Coordinates of C-alpha atoms and ligand atoms in Angstrom, one line a residue:
X105 CA -26.7 -59.4 23.4
X106 CA -26.9 -57.8 19.9
X107 CA -25.1 -54.5 19.6
X108 CA -26.5 -52.1 17.1
X109 CA -23.8 -50.4 15.1
X110 CA -24.2 -46.7 14.4
X111 CA -23.1 -44.9 11.2
X112 CA -20.3 -42.5 11.5
X113 CA -22.2 -39.3 11.3
X114 CA -24.6 -40.4 14.1
X115 CA -21.7 -41.5 16.3
X116 CA -20.0 -38.2 16.1
X117 CA -23.1 -36.0 16.2
X118 CA -25.0 -37.8 18.9
X119 CA -21.9 -38.4 21.1
X120 CA -21.2 -34.6 21.2
X121 CA -17.9 -35.4 19.7
X122 CA -17.0 -31.8 18.9
X123 CA -17.2 -31.0 22.6
X124 CA -14.9 -33.9 23.3
X125 CA -12.4 -32.7 20.8
X126 CA -12.6 -29.1 22.2
X127 CA -12.2 -30.3 25.8
X128 CA -8.7 -29.6 27.4
X129 CA -9.1 -32.9 29.4
X130 CA -8.5 -34.8 26.2
X131 CA -4.9 -33.7 26.3
X132 CA -3.2 -35.8 28.9
X133 CA 0.6 -36.0 29.3
X134 CA 0.9 -39.1 27.0
X135 CA -1.1 -37.4 24.3
X136 CA 1.0 -34.2 24.4
X137 CA 4.5 -35.6 25.0
X138 CA 4.4 -39.0 23.4
X139 CA 1.6 -39.2 20.8
X140 CA 1.7 -35.7 19.3
X141 CA 5.5 -35.9 19.2
X142 CA 5.3 -39.2 17.4
X143 CA 2.7 -37.9 14.9
X144 CA 5.0 -35.0 14.1
X145 CA 7.9 -37.4 13.6
X146 CA 5.9 -39.4 11.1
X147 CA 4.7 -36.2 9.3
X148 CA 8.3 -34.9 9.2
X149 CA 9.5 -38.3 7.7
X150 CA 6.7 -38.0 5.1
X151 CA 7.5 -34.4 4.2
X152 CA 11.3 -34.7 4.1
X153 CA 11.2 -37.7 1.8
X154 CA 9.1 -36.0 -0.8
X155 CA 11.8 -35.3 -3.4
X156 CA 10.7 -31.7 -4.1
X157 CA 13.4 -29.2 -4.9
X158 CA 11.1 -26.4 -3.8
X159 CA 10.1 -26.6 -0.1
X160 CA 8.7 -23.1 -0.1
X161 CA 5.1 -24.3 -0.3
X162 CA 3.4 -27.3 1.2
X163 CA -0.1 -28.0 0.0
X164 CA -1.8 -30.3 2.4
X165 CA -5.1 -32.2 2.2
X166 CA -6.1 -33.4 5.7
X167 CA -8.6 -36.2 5.4
X168 CA -11.1 -36.6 8.3
X169 CA -9.6 -33.4 9.8
X170 CA -12.1 -33.1 12.7
X171 CA -11.5 -29.8 14.4
X172 CA -8.1 -29.4 12.9
X173 CA -5.6 -31.2 15.1
X174 CA -3.6 -32.1 12.0
X175 CA -3.2 -28.4 11.1
X176 CA -2.0 -27.6 14.6
X177 CA 0.5 -30.5 14.6
X178 CA 1.8 -29.5 11.2
X179 CA 2.2 -25.9 12.0
X180 CA 4.1 -26.8 15.2
X181 CA 6.3 -29.1 13.2
X182 CA 7.1 -26.4 10.6
X183 CA 7.9 -23.9 13.4
X184 CA 10.3 -26.4 15.1
X185 CA 12.0 -28.0 12.2
X186 CA 14.8 -25.8 10.8
X187 CA 14.7 -27.4 7.3
X188 CA 10.9 -26.6 7.1
X189 CA 10.6 -23.2 8.8
X190 CA 10.5 -21.3 5.4
X191 CA 7.7 -23.5 4.2
X192 CA 4.4 -21.9 3.5
X193 CA 1.5 -24.1 4.6
X194 CA -1.6 -24.2 2.3
X195 CA -4.0 -26.4 4.2
X196 CA -7.4 -27.9 3.4
X197 CA -9.1 -30.1 5.9
X198 CA -12.1 -32.2 4.9
X199 CA -14.6 -34.0 7.2
X200 CA -17.9 -35.7 6.8
X201 CA -19.3 -33.9 9.9
X202 CA -20.7 -30.4 9.2
X203 CA -20.4 -29.6 12.9
X204 CA -16.7 -30.4 13.0
X205 CA -16.1 -28.3 9.9
X206 CA -18.0 -25.3 11.3
X207 CA -16.1 -25.5 14.6
X208 CA -12.7 -25.9 12.8
X209 CA -13.4 -22.9 10.5
X210 CA -14.3 -20.8 13.5
X211 CA -11.2 -21.9 15.5
X212 CA -8.8 -21.0 12.6
X213 CA -10.7 -18.1 11.1
X214 CA -7.7 -15.8 11.7
X215 CA -5.1 -18.1 10.1
X216 CA -4.3 -17.5 6.4
X217 CA -4.3 -20.4 4.0
X218 CA -6.4 -22.7 6.2
X219 CA -9.8 -23.9 5.4
X220 CA -12.2 -26.7 6.2
X221 CA -14.9 -28.2 3.9
X222 CA -17.5 -30.8 4.4
X223 CA -17.0 -33.9 2.2
X224 CA -17.3 -37.6 2.4
X225 CA -13.9 -39.0 1.3
X226 CA -15.7 -42.1 -0.1
X227 CA -17.5 -40.0 -2.6
X228 CA -15.3 -37.1 -3.6
X229 CA -11.7 -35.8 -3.2
X230 CA -10.8 -32.2 -4.0
X231 CA -9.3 -32.2 -7.4
X232 CA -6.4 -29.8 -7.0
X233 CA -2.9 -31.3 -6.4
X234 CA -1.4 -31.6 -2.9
X235 CA 2.1 -32.4 -1.7
X236 CA 0.9 -34.2 1.4
X237 CA -2.3 -36.2 1.8
X238 CA -2.5 -36.3 5.5
X239 CA -4.6 -38.2 8.1
X240 CA -4.5 -38.4 11.8
X241 CA -6.8 -39.8 14.5
X242 CA -7.5 -42.9 12.5
X243 CA -10.2 -41.5 10.2
X244 CA -9.6 -44.2 7.6
X245 CA -10.6 -46.9 10.1
X246 CA -14.2 -45.7 9.8
X247 CA -14.1 -47.0 6.2
X248 CA -14.5 -50.7 5.4
X249 CA -11.4 -52.3 4.0
X250 CA -12.9 -52.2 0.5
X251 CA -13.8 -48.6 0.9
X252 CA -10.2 -47.8 1.9
X253 CA -9.0 -49.5 -1.3
X254 CA -11.5 -47.5 -3.4
X255 CA -10.5 -44.2 -1.8
X256 CA -6.8 -44.9 -2.4
X257 CA -7.5 -45.7 -6.0
X258 CA -9.3 -42.3 -6.4
X259 CA -6.3 -40.6 -4.7
X260 CA -3.7 -42.4 -6.8
X261 CA -5.6 -41.7 -10.0
X262 CA -5.7 -38.0 -9.2
X263 CA -2.0 -38.1 -8.3
X264 CA -1.2 -39.7 -11.7
X265 CA -3.2 -37.0 -13.4
X266 CA -1.3 -34.2 -11.6
X267 CA 2.1 -35.6 -12.5
X268 CA 3.6 -34.7 -9.2
X269 CA 5.7 -35.9 -6.2
X270 CA 3.8 -36.3 -3.0
X271 CA 3.3 -38.4 0.2
X272 CA 0.1 -40.0 1.5
X273 CA -0.2 -40.7 5.2
X274 CA -2.8 -43.3 6.1
X275 CA -3.6 -43.5 9.8
X276 CA -5.6 -46.6 11.0
X277 CA -6.2 -48.6 14.1
X278 CA -3.6 -51.4 14.7
X279 CA -5.0 -54.9 14.7
X280 CA -2.7 -56.3 17.3
X281 CA -2.9 -53.6 20.0
X282 CA -2.8 -55.0 23.6
X283 CA -5.8 -52.7 24.2
X284 CA -8.1 -55.2 22.4
X285 CA -6.3 -58.6 22.5
X286 CA -9.5 -60.6 22.5
X287 CA -10.3 -59.1 19.1
X288 CA -7.0 -60.0 17.4
X289 CA -8.7 -62.6 15.2
X290 CA -11.1 -60.0 13.7
X291 CA -10.4 -57.1 11.3
X292 CA -13.6 -55.1 11.7
X293 CA -15.6 -55.0 14.9
X294 CA -17.9 -52.8 17.0
X295 CA -15.6 -50.3 18.6
X296 CA -17.2 -48.5 21.5
X297 CA -16.0 -44.9 21.4
X298 CA -15.9 -44.9 25.2
X299 CA -13.5 -41.9 25.3
X300 CA -16.6 -39.8 24.5
X301 CA -18.4 -41.0 27.7
X302 CA -17.4 -38.0 29.7
X303 CA -19.4 -35.7 27.4
X304 CA -22.1 -38.0 26.1
X305 CA -23.3 -41.5 25.5
X306 CA -20.7 -43.9 24.0
X307 CA -21.9 -45.3 20.7
X308 CA -20.7 -48.6 19.3
X309 CA -19.6 -48.2 15.7
X310 CA -17.9 -50.6 13.3
X311 CA -14.2 -49.8 12.7
X312 CA -11.5 -51.5 10.6
X313 CA -8.3 -52.7 12.1
X314 CA -5.1 -53.4 10.2
X315 CA -1.9 -55.4 10.4
X316 CA 1.0 -54.2 8.4
X317 CA 0.6 -56.9 5.7
X318 CA -3.1 -56.1 5.2
X319 CA -2.6 -52.4 4.9
X320 CA 0.4 -52.9 2.5
X321 CA -1.7 -55.2 0.3
X322 CA -4.5 -52.7 0.1
X323 CA -2.1 -49.9 -0.8
X324 CA -0.3 -52.0 -3.4
X325 CA -3.5 -53.3 -5.0
X326 CA -5.0 -49.8 -5.3
X327 CA -1.8 -48.5 -6.9
X328 CA -1.4 -51.3 -9.3
X329 CA -5.1 -51.2 -10.4
X330 CA -4.7 -47.6 -11.5
X331 CA -1.1 -48.0 -12.7
X332 CA 0.4 -45.6 -10.2
X333 CA 4.0 -46.4 -9.3
X334 CA 4.9 -46.5 -5.6
X335 CA 8.3 -45.0 -4.9
X336 CA 8.6 -45.9 -1.3
X337 CA 6.5 -47.3 1.6
X338 CA 7.0 -47.2 5.3
X339 CA 4.9 -48.2 8.4
X340 CA 5.0 -46.9 12.0
X341 CA 3.3 -48.1 15.2
X342 CA 2.2 -45.4 17.6
X343 CA 1.3 -46.1 21.3
X344 CA 2.2 -49.8 21.7
X345 CA 1.9 -49.8 25.5
X346 CA 0.1 -46.6 26.2
X347 CA -3.0 -46.6 23.8
X348 CA -5.9 -44.7 25.3
X349 CA -7.9 -47.9 25.9
X350 CA -5.3 -49.2 28.4
X351 CA -6.7 -46.3 30.4
X352 CA -10.4 -46.9 29.8
X353 CA -10.1 -50.7 30.0
X354 CA -13.0 -50.8 27.5
X355 CA -11.8 -53.9 25.7
X356 CA -9.3 -55.6 27.9
X357 CA -10.3 -54.7 31.5
X358 CA -7.6 -56.9 33.2
X359 CA -4.8 -55.0 31.5
X360 CA -2.8 -52.7 33.9
X361 CA -3.6 -49.1 33.2
X362 CA -0.3 -48.4 31.5
X363 CA -1.3 -45.0 30.1
X364 CA -2.3 -43.7 33.6
X365 CA 1.0 -45.1 34.9
X366 CA 3.1 -43.3 32.2
X367 CA 1.0 -40.1 32.8
X368 CA 2.0 -40.4 36.4
X369 CA 5.7 -40.8 35.5
X370 CA 5.4 -37.6 33.6
X371 CA 3.6 -35.8 36.5
X372 CA 6.1 -34.5 39.0
X373 CA 3.5 -34.4 41.7
X374 CA 2.8 -38.2 41.6
X375 CA 4.7 -41.2 42.8
X376 CA 4.4 -44.2 40.5
X377 CA 4.3 -47.8 41.5
X378 CA 6.9 -49.2 39.0
X379 CA 5.9 -52.8 39.6
X380 CA 2.5 -52.1 37.9
X381 CA 4.3 -50.9 34.7
X382 CA 5.7 -54.4 34.0
X383 CA 4.5 -55.5 30.6
X384 CA 3.2 -59.1 30.2
X385 CA 1.7 -59.9 26.8
X386 CA -0.1 -63.3 26.6
X387 CA 0.1 -65.0 23.2
X388 CA -3.1 -64.4 21.3
X389 CA -4.7 -65.0 18.0
X390 CA -1.8 -63.5 16.0
X391 CA 1.0 -64.7 13.7
X392 CA 4.3 -65.9 15.2
X393 CA 6.2 -62.6 14.3
X394 CA 3.7 -60.6 16.4
X395 CA 4.2 -62.9 19.4
X396 CA 8.0 -62.7 18.8
X397 CA 7.8 -58.9 18.6
X398 CA 5.9 -58.6 22.0
X399 CA 8.4 -61.1 23.6
X400 CA 11.4 -59.0 22.6
X401 CA 9.7 -55.6 23.2
X402 CA 8.4 -56.5 26.6
X403 CA 11.9 -57.8 27.6
X404 CA 13.3 -54.3 26.7
X405 CA 10.5 -52.4 28.4
X406 CA 10.7 -54.4 31.6
X407 CA 14.5 -54.1 31.7
X408 CA 14.3 -50.3 31.5
X409 CA 11.8 -50.3 34.4
X410 CA 14.0 -52.6 36.4
X411 CA 17.0 -50.3 35.9
X412 CA 15.0 -47.4 37.3
X413 CA 13.6 -49.5 40.2
X414 CA 17.1 -50.4 41.2
X415 CA 18.1 -46.7 41.3
X416 CA 15.1 -46.1 43.6
X417 CA 16.2 -49.0 45.8
X418 CA 12.9 -50.9 45.0
X419 CA 14.3 -53.8 43.0
X420 CA 11.9 -55.8 40.8
X421 CA 11.8 -59.5 40.0
X422 CA 12.5 -59.0 36.2
X423 CA 14.6 -61.1 33.9
X424 CA 16.9 -58.4 32.5
X425 CA 17.9 -58.5 28.8
X426 CA 20.5 -56.5 26.7
X427 CA 19.0 -53.3 25.5
X428 CA 19.3 -51.9 22.0
X429 CA 22.6 -49.8 22.0
X430 CA 21.1 -46.6 20.6
X431 CA 18.9 -46.1 23.7
X432 CA 20.3 -43.4 25.9
X433 CA 21.5 -44.5 29.4
X434 CA 19.2 -43.8 32.3
X435 CA 22.1 -42.1 34.1
X436 CA 22.5 -39.6 31.2
X437 CA 18.8 -38.8 31.1
X438 CA 18.8 -38.4 34.9
X439 CA 21.8 -36.0 34.7
X440 CA 20.0 -34.0 32.0
X441 CA 17.1 -33.6 34.4
X442 CA 19.2 -31.9 37.0
X443 CA 19.0 -28.9 34.7
X444 CA 15.2 -28.9 35.1
X445 CA 14.5 -26.5 38.0
X446 CA 11.0 -27.8 38.5
X447 CA 12.2 -31.2 39.5
X448 CA 13.0 -31.1 43.2
X449 CA 14.2 -34.6 44.1
X450 CA 15.9 -37.8 42.8
X451 CA 12.6 -39.7 42.5
X452 CA 11.1 -37.0 40.2
X453 CA 14.3 -37.0 38.1
X454 CA 14.4 -40.8 37.9
X455 CA 10.7 -41.1 37.0
X456 CA 10.9 -38.5 34.3
X457 CA 14.1 -40.1 32.9
X458 CA 12.3 -43.5 32.9
X459 CA 9.4 -42.0 30.9
X460 CA 11.9 -40.5 28.5
X461 CA 13.7 -43.8 27.9
X462 CA 10.4 -45.7 27.5
X463 CA 9.3 -43.2 24.9
X464 CA 12.6 -43.7 23.0
X465 CA 11.9 -47.4 23.1
X466 CA 8.3 -46.9 21.8
X467 CA 9.4 -44.5 19.0
X468 CA 12.6 -46.2 17.8
X469 CA 12.0 -49.9 18.3
X470 CA 8.5 -50.1 16.7
X471 CA 8.4 -51.9 13.4
X472 CA 5.1 -50.7 11.9
X473 CA 3.5 -54.2 12.4
X474 CA 0.1 -53.0 13.5
X475 CA 0.8 -53.6 17.2
X476 CA 0.0 -50.1 18.5
X477 CA -3.2 -48.1 18.9
X478 CA -2.4 -46.4 15.5
X479 CA -0.7 -47.8 12.5
X480 CA 0.6 -45.2 10.1
X481 CA 1.3 -46.3 6.5
X482 CA 3.2 -43.7 4.5
X483 CA 3.3 -43.9 0.7
X484 CA 5.6 -41.8 -1.5
X485 CA 4.7 -41.3 -5.1
X486 CA 6.5 -39.7 -8.0
X487 CA 4.3 -39.5 -11.1
X488 CA 6.2 -36.7 -12.8
X489 CA 7.2 -38.9 -15.8
X490 CA 3.8 -40.5 -16.4
Ligands
SAM669 C1 -11.2 -39.6 15.4 S1 -11.6 -38.3 14.4 C2 -10.0 -37.6 14.0 C3 -10.1 -36.1 13.8 C4 -8.7 -35.4 13.6 N1 -8.1 -35.8 12.4 C5 -7.9 -35.5 14.8 O1 -6.8 -36.1 14.7 O2 -8.3 -35.1 15.9 C6 -12.0 -39.1 12.8 C7 -12.7 -38.1 11.9 O3 -12.9 -38.7 10.6 C8 -14.1 -38.2 10.1 N2 -14.6 -39.1 9.1 C9 -15.1 -40.3 9.3 N3 -15.5 -40.9 8.1 C10 -15.3 -39.9 7.2 C11 -15.5 -39.9 5.8 N4 -16.1 -40.9 5.1 N5 -15.2 -38.7 5.1 C12 -14.6 -37.7 5.7 N6 -14.4 -37.7 7.1 C13 -14.7 -38.8 7.8 C14 -15.0 -38.0 11.4 O4 -16.1 -37.1 11.2 C15 -14.0 -37.5 12.4 O5 -13.9 -36.1 12.5

């Protein structure tokens, strides 16, 4: 069957995407406690490594800003992080969709120094300088690989012109996510935005997927073509086991619904079948280091689940391995949960501690290979002497 691919504006407008983004149902436990926390961690790394003596002002351009989730994540980060709480945010979000821009401007009309404008990043970038060129929710994956390189060239050229220190956060879809293992051999394919189904018709649209090496090549090529020196580069995988399509099953229907299971661990009213959380990743069309990564990572993941299962007297048939020493012990996490008055019994405390330890694993043992739902590339630039 031939699948027609729709252009980005049609996908967002006809799928009633703005309603999807406004819907409270979009925010499950994994999104709030794991994914948003991880994005804030990446943004914090990005901001704190900009070598700027003055952290009084943070000028941000959010590319593909949608209805402004990036603004809300950043303002929460600034409020939480003591070294940034004096920082004044000056935020501009741009998006190709006029409807998103109008909704975002309405949502934040009472916030000072926040505005949204309609723009296609492939054609034009606001000319004023920024400290942080942000993206979240994989907007750059809507572009072809060539378009991404062209956009980065435009950004780097502007940054050279401004003679400044800044960071660029590039959020794209990871090529080797377990959510779409049958597509591991491809870099751009028809991605069905099935998470819009609840509010409208899902539309297939071509999206670009990245391994660490591919994204790094594009970034380095763009920088070297315009003669912009890169100070530092880092990569981060977000949602290795809990990507949203482990829940929809849209691309890998036989995969256990890991996201739902972790949502259940985080929900004190649910009892989770730990056996279903066991991670088995078949070898697919991927380089050896990706297969190795999943082998090691699933060994750790499954050992943590087996530890919790033993405490619940429901032992699992798992080959246990030595865990990275920086991960907190399950006992310690369970003891901390005794201080939480809303947890009434041992099972709730153990399930929550299990979720906390799995989250530590996802956040601290990822390597930025392109094995999660999102791959963040962060580029730090210093063009002050050019
Ligand atoms: C999945 S949404 C993410 C929105 C928001 N950043 C968030 O985290 O919720 C991707 C956004 O990228 C925007 N987008 C796609 N292509 C674009 C382009 N060429 N220029 C500007 N925005 C674009 C879409 O309209 C959409 O709002």
